Amino acid sequence: MCFFFFFFNDTATTEIYTLSLHDALPIYSTVYTTDLKASLDQLVAEIIVEVREHGVRTIILDDRRLSAETKALPMLMVVGRLSQELLVHELRHLASIVASTGEVFDPHSAATMIAYGAAAIYPYLLYYTVSDLDESDDKKATLKRFRRAMGAGLMKIMSKMGIPTNPSYRNSRLFAGIGL
């Protein structure tokens, strides 16, 4: 199983590949204006209907429509809630959750996203930052090294938890707030 969009096709750039994904699959925005709980409930209910009645099998959650007038639902909250609701409605086995988010910035944040139900992660802000900080001419090689380092970090976290495979780690909800 793949952790990041980049692993699907190393020859395509991020921009080209995400554009082709946007053309083929529905994308669910996680931004809202007024009420967090009501917005989360509405988004989850909409996705449940789409999976059950319209056969959506890949759920792409995206927080890029953030603006001065809107706020983004915390992606970890959306992924966890959606995954649990899909389980309650006996639809979880039918759909994969993809999180396109600016909230993933290290292997731990990626690991929590996977543990709460994401099948794939596209950390667009992290890729942009790595690419922007790179002063070399070969940005593709830099991004490839970065993906390898993120993958190694994820494997280290998973192995410390004693879980050998990604499917066993997904939906495990091994992380919990301590002292909150």
PDB file of C-alpha atoms in Angstrom:
ATOM      1  CA  MET A   1       0.000   0.000   0.000  1.00  0.00           C
ATOM      2  CA  CYS A   2       1.200   3.497  -0.791  1.00  0.00           C
ATOM      3  CA  PHE A   3       1.679   6.250   1.743  1.00  0.00           C
ATOM      4  CA  PHE A   4       2.006   9.232  -0.582  1.00  0.00           C
ATOM      5  CA  PHE A   5       0.696  10.095  -4.020  1.00  0.00           C
ATOM      6  CA  PHE A   6       4.277  10.295  -5.277  1.00  0.00           C
ATOM      7  CA  PHE A   7       4.760   6.541  -4.864  1.00  0.00           C
ATOM      8  CA  PHE A   8       2.134   5.739  -7.481  1.00  0.00           C
ATOM      9  CA  ASN A   9       4.049   7.244 -10.390  1.00  0.00           C
ATOM     10  CA  ASP A  10       7.593   8.502  -9.880  1.00  0.00           C
ATOM     11  CA  THR A  11       7.875   9.809 -13.448  1.00  0.00           C
ATOM     12  CA  ALA A  12       5.092  12.403 -13.106  1.00  0.00           C
ATOM     13  CA  THR A  13       5.518  15.645 -11.243  1.00  0.00           C
ATOM     14  CA  THR A  14       3.233  16.406  -8.350  1.00  0.00           C
ATOM     15  CA  GLU A  15       1.333  19.090 -10.222  1.00  0.00           C
ATOM     16  CA  ILE A  16       0.611  16.938 -13.277  1.00  0.00           C
ATOM     17  CA  TYR A  17      -0.420  13.912 -11.257  1.00  0.00           C
ATOM     18  CA  THR A  18      -2.716  15.803  -8.908  1.00  0.00           C
ATOM     19  CA  LEU A  19      -4.364  17.525 -11.873  1.00  0.00           C
ATOM     20  CA  SER A  20      -5.164  14.167 -13.439  1.00  0.00           C
ATOM     21  CA  LEU A  21      -6.595  12.981 -10.110  1.00  0.00           C
ATOM     22  CA  HIS A  22      -8.742  16.099  -9.806  1.00  0.00           C
ATOM     23  CA  ASP A  23     -10.227  15.417 -13.242  1.00  0.00           C
ATOM     24  CA  ALA A  24     -11.223  11.819 -12.465  1.00  0.00           C
ATOM     25  CA  LEU A  25     -12.309  11.687  -8.812  1.00  0.00           C
ATOM     26  CA  PRO A  26     -14.606  13.767  -6.597  1.00  0.00           C
ATOM     27  CA  ILE A  27     -12.803  15.960  -4.098  1.00  0.00           C
ATOM     28  CA  TYR A  28     -14.383  16.885  -0.785  1.00  0.00           C
ATOM     29  CA  SER A  29     -13.291  20.201   0.680  1.00  0.00           C
ATOM     30  CA  THR A  30     -12.743  20.328   4.429  1.00  0.00           C
ATOM     31  CA  VAL A  31     -13.164  24.088   4.796  1.00  0.00           C
ATOM     32  CA  TYR A  32     -16.083  25.677   6.624  1.00  0.00           C
ATOM     33  CA  THR A  33     -17.308  29.112   7.616  1.00  0.00           C
ATOM     34  CA  THR A  34     -19.389  28.959  10.789  1.00  0.00           C
ATOM     35  CA  ASP A  35     -19.939  25.801  12.831  1.00  0.00           C
ATOM     36  CA  LEU A  36     -17.220  23.140  13.061  1.00  0.00           C
ATOM     37  CA  LYS A  37     -19.434  20.311  14.362  1.00  0.00           C
ATOM     38  CA  ALA A  38     -22.276  20.954  11.924  1.00  0.00           C
ATOM     39  CA  SER A  39     -19.821  21.245   9.025  1.00  0.00           C
ATOM     40  CA  LEU A  40     -18.132  17.985   9.993  1.00  0.00           C
ATOM     41  CA  ASP A  41     -21.492  16.214  10.327  1.00  0.00           C
ATOM     42  CA  GLN A  42     -22.643  17.540   6.945  1.00  0.00           C
ATOM     43  CA  LEU A  43     -19.411  16.522   5.179  1.00  0.00           C
ATOM     44  CA  VAL A  44     -19.478  13.012   6.647  1.00  0.00           C
ATOM     45  CA  ALA A  45     -23.180  12.564   5.801  1.00  0.00           C
ATOM     46  CA  GLU A  46     -22.537  13.715   2.211  1.00  0.00           C
ATOM     47  CA  ILE A  47     -19.662  11.262   1.783  1.00  0.00           C
ATOM     48  CA  ILE A  48     -21.667   8.363   3.277  1.00  0.00           C
ATOM     49  CA  VAL A  49     -24.421   9.000   0.707  1.00  0.00           C
ATOM     50  CA  GLU A  50     -21.872   9.226  -2.121  1.00  0.00           C
ATOM     51  CA  VAL A  51     -20.255   5.929  -1.148  1.00  0.00           C
ATOM     52  CA  ARG A  52     -23.548   4.095  -0.627  1.00  0.00           C
ATOM     53  CA  GLU A  53     -25.607   5.430  -3.529  1.00  0.00           C
ATOM     54  CA  HIS A  54     -23.129   6.644  -6.153  1.00  0.00           C
ATOM     55  CA  GLY A  55     -20.340   4.096  -5.810  1.00  0.00           C
ATOM     56  CA  VAL A  56     -17.547   6.468  -4.796  1.00  0.00           C
ATOM     57  CA  ARG A  57     -14.574   4.303  -3.842  1.00  0.00           C
ATOM     58  CA  THR A  58     -11.807   6.880  -3.411  1.00  0.00           C
ATOM     59  CA  ILE A  59     -12.585   9.725  -1.027  1.00  0.00           C
ATOM     60  CA  ILE A  60     -10.208  12.655  -1.485  1.00  0.00           C
ATOM     61  CA  LEU A  61     -10.332  15.115   1.397  1.00  0.00           C
ATOM     62  CA  ASP A  62      -8.698  18.446   0.548  1.00  0.00           C
ATOM     63  CA  ASP A  63      -8.042  21.512   2.713  1.00  0.00           C
ATOM     64  CA  ARG A  64      -6.573  23.782   0.019  1.00  0.00           C
ATOM     65  CA  ARG A  65      -9.636  26.043  -0.344  1.00  0.00           C
ATOM     66  CA  LEU A  66      -8.682  27.808   2.866  1.00  0.00           C
ATOM     67  CA  SER A  67      -9.076  31.594   2.694  1.00  0.00           C
ATOM     68  CA  ALA A  68      -9.425  34.628   4.937  1.00  0.00           C
ATOM     69  CA  GLU A  69     -13.174  33.945   5.209  1.00  0.00           C
ATOM     70  CA  THR A  70     -12.974  30.191   5.826  1.00  0.00           C
ATOM     71  CA  LYS A  71     -11.346  27.801   8.285  1.00  0.00           C
ATOM     72  CA  ALA A  72     -10.205  24.231   7.720  1.00  0.00           C
ATOM     73  CA  LEU A  73     -11.557  21.290   9.648  1.00  0.00           C
ATOM     74  CA  PRO A  74      -8.611  19.496  11.287  1.00  0.00           C
ATOM     75  CA  MET A  75      -7.784  16.758   8.789  1.00  0.00           C
ATOM     76  CA  LEU A  76      -7.057  14.159  11.482  1.00  0.00           C
ATOM     77  CA  MET A  77     -10.504  14.805  12.970  1.00  0.00           C
ATOM     78  CA  VAL A  78     -12.180  14.444   9.565  1.00  0.00           C
ATOM     79  CA  VAL A  79     -10.288  11.251   8.672  1.00  0.00           C
ATOM     80  CA  GLY A  80     -11.004   9.645  12.054  1.00  0.00           C
ATOM     81  CA  ARG A  81     -14.681  10.598  12.123  1.00  0.00           C
ATOM     82  CA  LEU A  82     -15.261   9.588   8.505  1.00  0.00           C
ATOM     83  CA  SER A  83     -13.539   6.253   9.002  1.00  0.00           C
ATOM     84  CA  GLN A  84     -15.653   5.502  12.087  1.00  0.00           C
ATOM     85  CA  GLU A  85     -18.900   6.511  10.369  1.00  0.00           C
ATOM     86  CA  LEU A  86     -18.049   4.328   7.367  1.00  0.00           C
ATOM     87  CA  LEU A  87     -17.560   1.440   9.822  1.00  0.00           C
ATOM     88  CA  VAL A  88     -20.890   2.144  11.540  1.00  0.00           C
ATOM     89  CA  HIS A  89     -22.686   2.131   8.172  1.00  0.00           C
ATOM     90  CA  GLU A  90     -20.757  -1.011   7.103  1.00  0.00           C
ATOM     91  CA  LEU A  91     -19.167   0.805   4.152  1.00  0.00           C
ATOM     92  CA  ARG A  92     -15.544   1.091   5.307  1.00  0.00           C
ATOM     93  CA  HIS A  93     -14.360  -1.851   3.202  1.00  0.00           C
ATOM     94  CA  LEU A  94     -15.708  -0.159   0.067  1.00  0.00           C
ATOM     95  CA  ALA A  95     -13.814   3.138   0.239  1.00  0.00           C
ATOM     96  CA  SER A  96     -10.259   4.422   0.610  1.00  0.00           C
ATOM     97  CA  ILE A  97      -9.586   7.786   2.220  1.00  0.00           C
ATOM     98  CA  VAL A  98      -6.952  10.077   0.700  1.00  0.00           C
ATOM     99  CA  ALA A  99      -5.909  13.142   2.709  1.00  0.00           C
ATOM    100  CA  SER A 100      -4.580  16.074   0.699  1.00  0.00           C
ATOM    101  CA  THR A 101      -3.462  18.325   3.502  1.00  0.00           C
ATOM    102  CA  GLY A 102      -1.050  20.958   4.682  1.00  0.00           C
ATOM    103  CA  GLU A 103      -1.168  19.520   8.209  1.00  0.00           C
ATOM    104  CA  VAL A 104       1.296  16.677   7.600  1.00  0.00           C
ATOM    105  CA  PHE A 105       4.814  17.932   8.288  1.00  0.00           C
ATOM    106  CA  ASP A 106       6.732  14.931   9.660  1.00  0.00           C
ATOM    107  CA  PRO A 107       6.527  11.121   9.826  1.00  0.00           C
ATOM    108  CA  HIS A 108       4.579  11.236  13.095  1.00  0.00           C
ATOM    109  CA  SER A 109       1.783  13.382  11.675  1.00  0.00           C
ATOM    110  CA  ALA A 110       1.648  11.062   8.642  1.00  0.00           C
ATOM    111  CA  ALA A 111       1.559   8.011  10.948  1.00  0.00           C
ATOM    112  CA  THR A 112      -1.355   9.419  12.938  1.00  0.00           C
ATOM    113  CA  MET A 113      -3.249  10.133   9.724  1.00  0.00           C
ATOM    114  CA  ILE A 114      -2.737   6.526   8.595  1.00  0.00           C
ATOM    115  CA  ALA A 115      -3.620   5.118  12.026  1.00  0.00           C
ATOM    116  CA  TYR A 116      -6.907   7.010  11.944  1.00  0.00           C
ATOM    117  CA  GLY A 117      -7.856   5.646   8.526  1.00  0.00           C
ATOM    118  CA  ALA A 118      -6.096   7.401   5.629  1.00  0.00           C
ATOM    119  CA  ALA A 119      -4.964   5.054   2.877  1.00  0.00           C
ATOM    120  CA  ALA A 120      -2.829   7.716   1.177  1.00  0.00           C
ATOM    121  CA  ILE A 121      -1.545  11.167   2.049  1.00  0.00           C
ATOM    122  CA  TYR A 122      -0.596  14.078  -0.154  1.00  0.00           C
ATOM    123  CA  PRO A 123       1.222  16.626   2.050  1.00  0.00           C
ATOM    124  CA  TYR A 124       1.155  19.413  -0.541  1.00  0.00           C
ATOM    125  CA  LEU A 125       2.499  22.136   1.754  1.00  0.00           C
ATOM    126  CA  LEU A 126       5.395  19.942   2.845  1.00  0.00           C
ATOM    127  CA  TYR A 127       6.317  19.119  -0.770  1.00  0.00           C
ATOM    128  CA  TYR A 128       6.096  22.782  -1.709  1.00  0.00           C
ATOM    129  CA  THR A 129       8.291  23.776   1.239  1.00  0.00           C
ATOM    130  CA  VAL A 130      10.940  21.130   0.484  1.00  0.00           C
ATOM    131  CA  SER A 131      10.952  22.122  -3.178  1.00  0.00           C
ATOM    132  CA  ASP A 132      11.140  25.826  -2.332  1.00  0.00           C
ATOM    133  CA  LEU A 133      14.011  25.400   0.151  1.00  0.00           C
ATOM    134  CA  ASP A 134      16.011  23.304  -2.298  1.00  0.00           C
ATOM    135  CA  GLU A 135      18.625  25.460  -4.010  1.00  0.00           C
ATOM    136  CA  SER A 136      19.880  22.769  -6.387  1.00  0.00           C
ATOM    137  CA  ASP A 137      18.782  22.391  -9.980  1.00  0.00           C
ATOM    138  CA  ASP A 138      17.532  18.835  -9.483  1.00  0.00           C
ATOM    139  CA  LYS A 139      14.340  19.249  -7.444  1.00  0.00           C
ATOM    140  CA  LYS A 140      13.086  15.841  -8.566  1.00  0.00           C
ATOM    141  CA  ALA A 141      16.056  14.112  -6.873  1.00  0.00           C
ATOM    142  CA  THR A 142      15.535  16.183  -3.721  1.00  0.00           C
ATOM    143  CA  LEU A 143      11.864  15.230  -3.539  1.00  0.00           C
ATOM    144  CA  LYS A 144      12.768  11.588  -4.129  1.00  0.00           C
ATOM    145  CA  ARG A 145      15.245  11.676  -1.199  1.00  0.00           C
ATOM    146  CA  PHE A 146      12.639  13.408   0.925  1.00  0.00           C
ATOM    147  CA  ARG A 147       9.991  10.768   0.140  1.00  0.00           C
ATOM    148  CA  ARG A 148      12.485   8.031   1.001  1.00  0.00           C
ATOM    149  CA  ALA A 149      13.238   9.736   4.344  1.00  0.00           C
ATOM    150  CA  MET A 150       9.516  10.111   5.147  1.00  0.00           C
ATOM    151  CA  GLY A 151       8.944   6.451   4.251  1.00  0.00           C
ATOM    152  CA  ALA A 152      11.840   5.383   6.474  1.00  0.00           C
ATOM    153  CA  GLY A 153      10.433   7.479   9.332  1.00  0.00           C
ATOM    154  CA  LEU A 154       7.018   5.864   8.927  1.00  0.00           C
ATOM    155  CA  MET A 155       8.538   2.386   8.887  1.00  0.00           C
ATOM    156  CA  LYS A 156      10.484   3.186  12.057  1.00  0.00           C
ATOM    157  CA  ILE A 157       7.319   4.343  13.839  1.00  0.00           C
ATOM    158  CA  MET A 158       5.361   1.307  12.694  1.00  0.00           C
ATOM    159  CA  SER A 159       8.115  -1.110  13.686  1.00  0.00           C
ATOM    160  CA  LYS A 160       8.370   0.423  17.174  1.00  0.00           C
ATOM    161  CA  MET A 161       4.653  -0.204  17.581  1.00  0.00           C
ATOM    162  CA  GLY A 162       5.216  -3.836  16.565  1.00  0.00           C
ATOM    163  CA  ILE A 163       3.084  -3.622  13.445  1.00  0.00           C
ATOM    164  CA  PRO A 164       4.789  -5.033  10.352  1.00  0.00           C
ATOM    165  CA  THR A 165       2.407  -3.928   7.578  1.00  0.00           C
ATOM    166  CA  ASN A 166       0.566  -0.798   6.557  1.00  0.00           C
ATOM    167  CA  PRO A 167      -2.883  -2.468   6.303  1.00  0.00           C
ATOM    168  CA  SER A 168      -2.540  -3.618   9.924  1.00  0.00           C
ATOM    169  CA  TYR A 169      -1.557  -0.101  10.989  1.00  0.00           C
ATOM    170  CA  ARG A 170      -4.396   1.656   9.144  1.00  0.00           C
ATOM    171  CA  ASN A 171      -7.477   2.234  11.308  1.00  0.00           C
ATOM    172  CA  SER A 172      -5.637   0.971  14.412  1.00  0.00           C
ATOM    173  CA  ARG A 173      -6.159   4.293  16.275  1.00  0.00           C
ATOM    174  CA  LEU A 174      -3.025   3.667  18.325  1.00  0.00           C
ATOM    175  CA  PHE A 175      -2.549   7.329  19.154  1.00  0.00           C
ATOM    176  CA  ALA A 176      -4.377   9.035  21.993  1.00  0.00           C
ATOM    177  CA  GLY A 177      -4.145  12.407  23.703  1.00  0.00           C
ATOM    178  CA  ILE A 178      -2.138  12.272  26.920  1.00  0.00           C
ATOM    179  CA  GLY A 179      -2.612  14.797  29.674  1.00  0.00           C
ATOM    180  CA  LEU A 180      -5.186  16.874  27.834  1.00  0.00           C
TER     181      LEU A 180
END
